[in-house]
PDB file of C-alpha atoms in Angstrom:
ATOM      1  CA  UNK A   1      35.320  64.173 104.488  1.00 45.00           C
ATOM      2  CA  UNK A   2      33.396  67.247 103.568  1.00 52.00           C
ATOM      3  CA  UNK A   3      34.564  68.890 100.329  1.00 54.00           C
ATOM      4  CA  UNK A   4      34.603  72.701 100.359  1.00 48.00           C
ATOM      5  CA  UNK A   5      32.459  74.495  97.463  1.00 58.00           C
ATOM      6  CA  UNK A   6      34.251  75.055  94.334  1.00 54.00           C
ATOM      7  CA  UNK A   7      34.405  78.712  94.650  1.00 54.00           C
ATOM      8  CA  UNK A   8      35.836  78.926  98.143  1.00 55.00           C
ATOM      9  CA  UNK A   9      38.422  75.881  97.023  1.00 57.00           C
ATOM     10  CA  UNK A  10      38.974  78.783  94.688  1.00 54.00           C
ATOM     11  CA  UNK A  11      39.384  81.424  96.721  1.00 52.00           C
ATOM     12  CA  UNK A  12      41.823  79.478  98.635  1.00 56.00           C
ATOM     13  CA  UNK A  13      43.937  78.401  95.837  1.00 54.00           C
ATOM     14  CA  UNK A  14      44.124  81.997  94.880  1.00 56.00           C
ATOM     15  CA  UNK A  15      44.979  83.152  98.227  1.00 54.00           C
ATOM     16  CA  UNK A  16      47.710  80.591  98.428  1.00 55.00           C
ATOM     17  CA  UNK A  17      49.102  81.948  95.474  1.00 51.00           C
ATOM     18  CA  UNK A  18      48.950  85.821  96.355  1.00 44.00           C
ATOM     19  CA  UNK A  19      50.964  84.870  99.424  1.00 49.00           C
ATOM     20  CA  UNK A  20      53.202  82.776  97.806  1.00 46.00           C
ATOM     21  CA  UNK A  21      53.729  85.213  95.025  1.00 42.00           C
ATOM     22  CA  UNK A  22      54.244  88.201  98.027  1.00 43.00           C
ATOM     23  CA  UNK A  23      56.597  85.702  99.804  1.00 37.00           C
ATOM     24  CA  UNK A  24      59.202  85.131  96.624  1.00 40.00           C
ATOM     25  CA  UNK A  25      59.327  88.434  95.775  1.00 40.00           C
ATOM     26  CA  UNK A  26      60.118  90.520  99.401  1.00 42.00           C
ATOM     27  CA  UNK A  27      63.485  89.271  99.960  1.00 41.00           C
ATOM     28  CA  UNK A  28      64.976  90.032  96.410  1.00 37.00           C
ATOM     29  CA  UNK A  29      63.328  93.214  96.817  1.00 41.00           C
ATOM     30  CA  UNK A  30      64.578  94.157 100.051  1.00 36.00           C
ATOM     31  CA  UNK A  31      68.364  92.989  98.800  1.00 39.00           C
ATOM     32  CA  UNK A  32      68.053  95.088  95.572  1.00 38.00           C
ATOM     33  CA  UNK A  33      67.691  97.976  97.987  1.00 40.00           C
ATOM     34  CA  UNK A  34      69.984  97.492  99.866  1.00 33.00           C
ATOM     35  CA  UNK A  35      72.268  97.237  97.306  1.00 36.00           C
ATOM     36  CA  UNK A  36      71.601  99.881  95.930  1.00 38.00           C
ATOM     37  CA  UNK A  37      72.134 101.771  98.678  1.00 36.00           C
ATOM     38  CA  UNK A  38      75.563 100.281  99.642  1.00 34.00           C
ATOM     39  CA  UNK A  39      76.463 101.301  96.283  1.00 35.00           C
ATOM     40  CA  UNK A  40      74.866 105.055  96.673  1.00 35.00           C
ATOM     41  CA  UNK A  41      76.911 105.292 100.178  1.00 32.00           C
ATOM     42  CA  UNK A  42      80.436 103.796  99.073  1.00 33.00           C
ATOM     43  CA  UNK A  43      80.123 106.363  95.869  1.00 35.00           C
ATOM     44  CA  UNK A  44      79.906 109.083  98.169  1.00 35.00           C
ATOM     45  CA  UNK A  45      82.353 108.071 100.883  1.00 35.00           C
ATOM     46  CA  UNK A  46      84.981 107.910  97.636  1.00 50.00           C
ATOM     47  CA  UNK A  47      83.951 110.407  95.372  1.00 80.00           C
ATOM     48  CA  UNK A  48      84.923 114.294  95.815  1.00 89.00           C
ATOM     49  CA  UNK A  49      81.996 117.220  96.025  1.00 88.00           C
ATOM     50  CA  UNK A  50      81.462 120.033  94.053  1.00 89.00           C
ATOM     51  CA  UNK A  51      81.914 122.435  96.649  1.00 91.00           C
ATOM     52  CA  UNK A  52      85.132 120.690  97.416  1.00 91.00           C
ATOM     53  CA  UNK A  53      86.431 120.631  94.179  1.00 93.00           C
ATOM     54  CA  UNK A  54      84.986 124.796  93.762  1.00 92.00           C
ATOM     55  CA  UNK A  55      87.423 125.494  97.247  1.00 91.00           C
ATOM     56  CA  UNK A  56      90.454 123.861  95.325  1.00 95.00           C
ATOM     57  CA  UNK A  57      89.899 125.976  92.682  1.00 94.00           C
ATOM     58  CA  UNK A  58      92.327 124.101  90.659  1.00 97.00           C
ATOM     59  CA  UNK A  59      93.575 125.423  87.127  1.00 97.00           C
ATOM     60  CA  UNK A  60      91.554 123.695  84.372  1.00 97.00           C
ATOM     61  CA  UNK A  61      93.692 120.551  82.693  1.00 97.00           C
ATOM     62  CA  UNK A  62      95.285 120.821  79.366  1.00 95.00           C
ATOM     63  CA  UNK A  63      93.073 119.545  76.681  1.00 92.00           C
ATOM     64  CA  UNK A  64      94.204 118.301  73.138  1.00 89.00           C
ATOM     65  CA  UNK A  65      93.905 120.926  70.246  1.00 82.00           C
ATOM     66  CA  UNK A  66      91.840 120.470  67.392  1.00 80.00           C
ATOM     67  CA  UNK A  67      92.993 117.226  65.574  1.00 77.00           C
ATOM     68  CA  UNK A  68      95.961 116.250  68.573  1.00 77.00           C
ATOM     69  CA  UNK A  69      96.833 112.919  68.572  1.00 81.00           C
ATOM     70  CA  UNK A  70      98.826 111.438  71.520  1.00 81.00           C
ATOM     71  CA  UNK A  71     101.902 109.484  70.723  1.00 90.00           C
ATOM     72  CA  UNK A  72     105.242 108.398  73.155  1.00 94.00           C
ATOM     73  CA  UNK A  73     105.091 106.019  76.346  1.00 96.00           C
ATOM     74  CA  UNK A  74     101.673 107.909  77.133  1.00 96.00           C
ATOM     75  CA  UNK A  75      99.809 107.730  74.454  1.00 95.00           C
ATOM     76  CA  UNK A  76      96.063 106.088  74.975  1.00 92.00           C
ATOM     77  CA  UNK A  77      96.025 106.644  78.401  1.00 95.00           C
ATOM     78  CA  UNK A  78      93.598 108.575  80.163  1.00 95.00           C
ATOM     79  CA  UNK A  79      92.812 109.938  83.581  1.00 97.00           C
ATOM     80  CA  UNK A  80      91.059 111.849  85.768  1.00 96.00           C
ATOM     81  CA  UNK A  81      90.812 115.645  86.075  1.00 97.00           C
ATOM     82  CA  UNK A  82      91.077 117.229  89.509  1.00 97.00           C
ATOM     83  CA  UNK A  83      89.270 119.875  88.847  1.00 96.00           C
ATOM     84  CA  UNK A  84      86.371 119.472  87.188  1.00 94.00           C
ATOM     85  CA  UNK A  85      86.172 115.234  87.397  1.00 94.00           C
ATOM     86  CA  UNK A  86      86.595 114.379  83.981  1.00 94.00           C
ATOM     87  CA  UNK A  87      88.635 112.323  81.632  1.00 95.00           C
ATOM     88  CA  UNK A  88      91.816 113.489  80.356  1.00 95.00           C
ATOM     89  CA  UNK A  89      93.634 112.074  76.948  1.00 95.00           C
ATOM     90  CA  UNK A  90      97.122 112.760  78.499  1.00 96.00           C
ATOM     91  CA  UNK A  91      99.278 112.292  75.225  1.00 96.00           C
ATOM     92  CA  UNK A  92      96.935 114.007  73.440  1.00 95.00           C
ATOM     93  CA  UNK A  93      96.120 116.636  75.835  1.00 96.00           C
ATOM     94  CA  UNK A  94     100.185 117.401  76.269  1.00 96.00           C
ATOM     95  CA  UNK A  95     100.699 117.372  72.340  1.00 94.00           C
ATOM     96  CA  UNK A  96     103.021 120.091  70.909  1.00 92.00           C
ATOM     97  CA  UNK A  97     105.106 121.478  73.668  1.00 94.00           C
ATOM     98  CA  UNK A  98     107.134 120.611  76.115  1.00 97.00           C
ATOM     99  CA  UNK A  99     105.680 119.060  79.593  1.00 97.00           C
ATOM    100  CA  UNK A 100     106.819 118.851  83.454  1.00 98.00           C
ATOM    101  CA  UNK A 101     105.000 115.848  85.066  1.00 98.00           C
ATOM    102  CA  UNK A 102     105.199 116.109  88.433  1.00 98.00           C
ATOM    103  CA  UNK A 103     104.289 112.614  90.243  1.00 98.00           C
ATOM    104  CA  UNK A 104     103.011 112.812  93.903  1.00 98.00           C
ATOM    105  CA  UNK A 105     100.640 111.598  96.467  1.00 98.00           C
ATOM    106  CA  UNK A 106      98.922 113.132  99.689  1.00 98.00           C
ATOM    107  CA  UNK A 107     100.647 111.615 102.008  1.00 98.00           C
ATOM    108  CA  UNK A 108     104.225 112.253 100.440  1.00 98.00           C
ATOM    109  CA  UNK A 109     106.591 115.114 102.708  1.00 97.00           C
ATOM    110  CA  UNK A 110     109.176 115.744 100.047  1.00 98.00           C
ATOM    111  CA  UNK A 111     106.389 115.896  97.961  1.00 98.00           C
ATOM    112  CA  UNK A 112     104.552 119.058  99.935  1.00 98.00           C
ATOM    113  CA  UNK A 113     107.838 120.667  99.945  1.00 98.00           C
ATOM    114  CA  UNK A 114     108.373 120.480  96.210  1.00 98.00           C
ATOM    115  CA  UNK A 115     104.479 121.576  94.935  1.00 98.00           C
ATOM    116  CA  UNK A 116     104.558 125.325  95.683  1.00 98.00           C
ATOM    117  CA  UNK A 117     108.111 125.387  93.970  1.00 98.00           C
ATOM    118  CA  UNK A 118     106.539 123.660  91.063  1.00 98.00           C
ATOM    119  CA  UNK A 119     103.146 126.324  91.472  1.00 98.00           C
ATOM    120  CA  UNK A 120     106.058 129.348  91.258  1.00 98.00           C
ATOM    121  CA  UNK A 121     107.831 127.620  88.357  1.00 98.00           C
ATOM    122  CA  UNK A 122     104.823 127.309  86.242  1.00 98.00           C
ATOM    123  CA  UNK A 123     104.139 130.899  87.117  1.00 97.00           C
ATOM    124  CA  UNK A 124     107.771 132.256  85.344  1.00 96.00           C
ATOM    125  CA  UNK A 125     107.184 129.650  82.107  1.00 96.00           C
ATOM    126  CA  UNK A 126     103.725 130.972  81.476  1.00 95.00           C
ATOM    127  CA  UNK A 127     102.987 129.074  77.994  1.00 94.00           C
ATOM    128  CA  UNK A 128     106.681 127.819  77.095  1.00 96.00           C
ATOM    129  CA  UNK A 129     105.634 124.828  78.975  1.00 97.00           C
ATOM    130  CA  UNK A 130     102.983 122.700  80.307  1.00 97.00           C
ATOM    131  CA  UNK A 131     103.450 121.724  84.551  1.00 98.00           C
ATOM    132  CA  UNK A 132     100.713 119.389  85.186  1.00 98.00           C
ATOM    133  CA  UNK A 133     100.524 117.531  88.763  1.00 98.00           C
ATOM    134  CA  UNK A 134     100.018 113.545  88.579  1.00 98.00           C
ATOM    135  CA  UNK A 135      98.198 112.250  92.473  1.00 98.00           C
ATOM    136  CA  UNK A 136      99.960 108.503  91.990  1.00 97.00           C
ATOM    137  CA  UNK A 137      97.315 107.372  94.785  1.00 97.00           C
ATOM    138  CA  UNK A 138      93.493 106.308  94.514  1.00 96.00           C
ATOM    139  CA  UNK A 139      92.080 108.765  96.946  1.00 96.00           C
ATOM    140  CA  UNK A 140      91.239 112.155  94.978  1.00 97.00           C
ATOM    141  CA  UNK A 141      89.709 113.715  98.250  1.00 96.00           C
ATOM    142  CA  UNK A 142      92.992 113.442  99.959  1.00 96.00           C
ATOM    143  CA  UNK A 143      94.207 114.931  97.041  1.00 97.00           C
ATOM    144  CA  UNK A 144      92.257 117.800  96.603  1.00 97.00           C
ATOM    145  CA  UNK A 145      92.084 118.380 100.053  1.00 95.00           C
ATOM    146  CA  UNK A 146      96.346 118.609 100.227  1.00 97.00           C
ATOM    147  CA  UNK A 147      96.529 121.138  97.442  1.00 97.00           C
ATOM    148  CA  UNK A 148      94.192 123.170  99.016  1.00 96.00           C
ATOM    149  CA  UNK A 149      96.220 123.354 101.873  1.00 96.00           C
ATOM    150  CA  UNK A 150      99.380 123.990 100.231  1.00 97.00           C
ATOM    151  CA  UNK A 151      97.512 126.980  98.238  1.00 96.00           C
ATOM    152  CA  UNK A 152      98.967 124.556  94.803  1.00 98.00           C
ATOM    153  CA  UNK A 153      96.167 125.683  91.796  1.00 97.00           C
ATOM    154  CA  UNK A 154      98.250 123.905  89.454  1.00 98.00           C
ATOM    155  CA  UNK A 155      95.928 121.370  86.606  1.00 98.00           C
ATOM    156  CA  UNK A 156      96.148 117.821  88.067  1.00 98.00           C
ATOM    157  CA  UNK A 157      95.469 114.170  87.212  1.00 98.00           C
ATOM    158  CA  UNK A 158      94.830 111.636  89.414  1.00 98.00           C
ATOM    159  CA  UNK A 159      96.318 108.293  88.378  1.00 97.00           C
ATOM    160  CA  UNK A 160      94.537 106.110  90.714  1.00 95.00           C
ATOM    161  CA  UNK A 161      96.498 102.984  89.348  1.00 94.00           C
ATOM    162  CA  UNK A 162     100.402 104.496  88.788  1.00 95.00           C
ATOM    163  CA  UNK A 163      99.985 103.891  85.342  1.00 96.00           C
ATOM    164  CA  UNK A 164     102.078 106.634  84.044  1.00 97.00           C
ATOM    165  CA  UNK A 165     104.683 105.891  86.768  1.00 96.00           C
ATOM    166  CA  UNK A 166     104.676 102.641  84.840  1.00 96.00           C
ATOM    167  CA  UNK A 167     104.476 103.667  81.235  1.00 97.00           C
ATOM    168  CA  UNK A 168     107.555 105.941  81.761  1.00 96.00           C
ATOM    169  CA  UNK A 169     109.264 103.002  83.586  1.00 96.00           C
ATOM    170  CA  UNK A 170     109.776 105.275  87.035  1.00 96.00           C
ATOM    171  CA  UNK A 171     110.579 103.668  89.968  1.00 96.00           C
ATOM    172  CA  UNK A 172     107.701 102.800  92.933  1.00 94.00           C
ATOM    173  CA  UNK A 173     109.098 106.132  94.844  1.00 96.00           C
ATOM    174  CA  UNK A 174     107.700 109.366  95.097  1.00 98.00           C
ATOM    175  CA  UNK A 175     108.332 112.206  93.856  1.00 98.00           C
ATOM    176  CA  UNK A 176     109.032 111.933  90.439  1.00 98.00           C
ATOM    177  CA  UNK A 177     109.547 114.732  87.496  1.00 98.00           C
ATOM    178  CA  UNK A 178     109.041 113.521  83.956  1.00 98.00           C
ATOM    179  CA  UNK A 179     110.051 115.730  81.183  1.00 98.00           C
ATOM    180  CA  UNK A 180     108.596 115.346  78.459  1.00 98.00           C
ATOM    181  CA  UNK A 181     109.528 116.612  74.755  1.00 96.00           C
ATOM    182  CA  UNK A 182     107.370 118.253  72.615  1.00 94.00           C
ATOM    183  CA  UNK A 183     106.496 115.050  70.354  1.00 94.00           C
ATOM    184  CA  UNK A 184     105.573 113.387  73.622  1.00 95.00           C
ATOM    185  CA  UNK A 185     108.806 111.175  73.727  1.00 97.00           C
ATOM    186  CA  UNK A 186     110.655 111.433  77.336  1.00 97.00           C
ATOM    187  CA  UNK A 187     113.790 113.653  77.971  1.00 98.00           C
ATOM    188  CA  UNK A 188     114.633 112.719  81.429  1.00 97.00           C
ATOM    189  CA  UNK A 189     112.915 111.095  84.613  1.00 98.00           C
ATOM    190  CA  UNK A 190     114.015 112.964  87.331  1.00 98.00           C
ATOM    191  CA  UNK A 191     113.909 110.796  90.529  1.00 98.00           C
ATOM    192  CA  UNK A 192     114.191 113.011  93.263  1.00 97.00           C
ATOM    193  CA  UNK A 193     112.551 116.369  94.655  1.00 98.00           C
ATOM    194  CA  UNK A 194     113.150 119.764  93.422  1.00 98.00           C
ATOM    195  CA  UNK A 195     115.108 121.854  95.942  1.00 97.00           C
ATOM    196  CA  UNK A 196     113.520 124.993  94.477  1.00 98.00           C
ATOM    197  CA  UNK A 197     112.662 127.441  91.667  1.00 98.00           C
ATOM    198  CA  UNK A 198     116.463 127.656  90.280  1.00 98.00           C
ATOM    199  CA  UNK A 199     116.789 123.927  90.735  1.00 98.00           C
ATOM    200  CA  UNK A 200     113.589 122.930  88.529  1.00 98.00           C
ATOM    201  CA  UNK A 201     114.090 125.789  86.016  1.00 98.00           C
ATOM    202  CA  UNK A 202     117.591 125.046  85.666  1.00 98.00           C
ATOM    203  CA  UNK A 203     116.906 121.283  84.737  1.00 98.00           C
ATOM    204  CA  UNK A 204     114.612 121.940  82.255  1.00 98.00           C
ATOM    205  CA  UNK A 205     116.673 124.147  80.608  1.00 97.00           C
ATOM    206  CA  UNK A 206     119.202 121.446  80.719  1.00 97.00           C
ATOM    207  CA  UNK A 207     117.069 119.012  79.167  1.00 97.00           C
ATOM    208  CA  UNK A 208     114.421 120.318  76.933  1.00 97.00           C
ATOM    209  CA  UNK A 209     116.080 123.280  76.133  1.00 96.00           C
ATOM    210  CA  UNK A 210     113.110 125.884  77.850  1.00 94.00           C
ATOM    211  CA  UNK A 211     115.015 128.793  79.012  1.00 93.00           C
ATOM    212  CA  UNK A 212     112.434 131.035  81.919  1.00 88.00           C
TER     213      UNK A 212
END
């Protein structure tokens, strides 16, 4: 048989090895895209917008003072902020007065009853004492979207994974009031829904001593 010249047996080799080379390296690009964008799209279908989060117009969340440390059942955990998407140190954040932790979720009735008592409560204490909502549920655009409706601008967490429920040792049932003391230790766990104003302001008198 005929050989071919050296330079097109050349040529050919380094053909062969362009395609080759072209062949390998297509699919893992094409995957890598698409990966990507899976990841791009299921960010978006679970994150929250801004202009969403601007409608809400949620109070800002408590952050710690100048040298705070957390310390009680709380302390090292952190979680989101509805309004603005960040991280919150809760203990730290709730360090040096008195707290109303209001556990909920989106899809809770008693638990749209109780908010706007909770948004007129905080109103009367002004600074004696912090009311911070806690959305016990993973979906903060549910969230957002149910205090907007309920007209609730109170500062809120979301605790995507109960994990205050469960450092407070609360029951799996919504929703829940913890009242927390000053120093961050727990006065009561109140495990049932407010049935108004009087009724919240009168158990907090009761059991951390905050008169409004």
């Amino acid at each position: 048989m005929r050989q071919l010249p050296v330079a097109w047996r050349w040529a050919l080799a380094g053909l062969i090895a362009v395609i080759a080379l072209a062949v390998a390296l297509w699919p893992r690009d094409r995957d890598a895209d698409t990966a990507a964008d899976n990841g791009q799209q299921a960010r978006a279908g679970a994150g929250v917008s801004e202009p969403q989060r601007l409608a809400a117009n949620l109070a800002a969340c408590p952050r710690p003072a100048a040298g705070a440390t957390g310390s009680g059942p709380l302390a090292g955990l952190t979680v989101g902020c509805l309004a603005d998407g960040g991280t919150v140190d809760l203990a730290a954040a709730l360090a040096g007065k008195p707290a109303l932790l209001n556990l909920w979720a989106y899809w809770c009735g008693p638990c749209a009853q109780e908010l706007p008592y909770l948004q007129q409560f905080a109103q009367r204490a002004g600074n004696a004492i912090t009311v911070l909502t806690v959305h016990s549920d993973p979906d903060e655009a549910k969230a957002i979207s149910r205090l907007t409706g309920l007209n609730v601008k109170l500062p809120g967490v979301l605790d995507a994974d109960a994990r205050v429920r469960t450092a407070v040792g609360a029951p799996a049932v919504l929703p829940i009031s913890v009242l927390l003391r000053a120093d961050g230790s727990i006065a009561q766990v109140v495990v049932r829904a407010f049935s108004g104003v009087d009724d919240i302001s009168d158990t907090v008198a009761r059991e951390l001593g905050v008169a409004v």
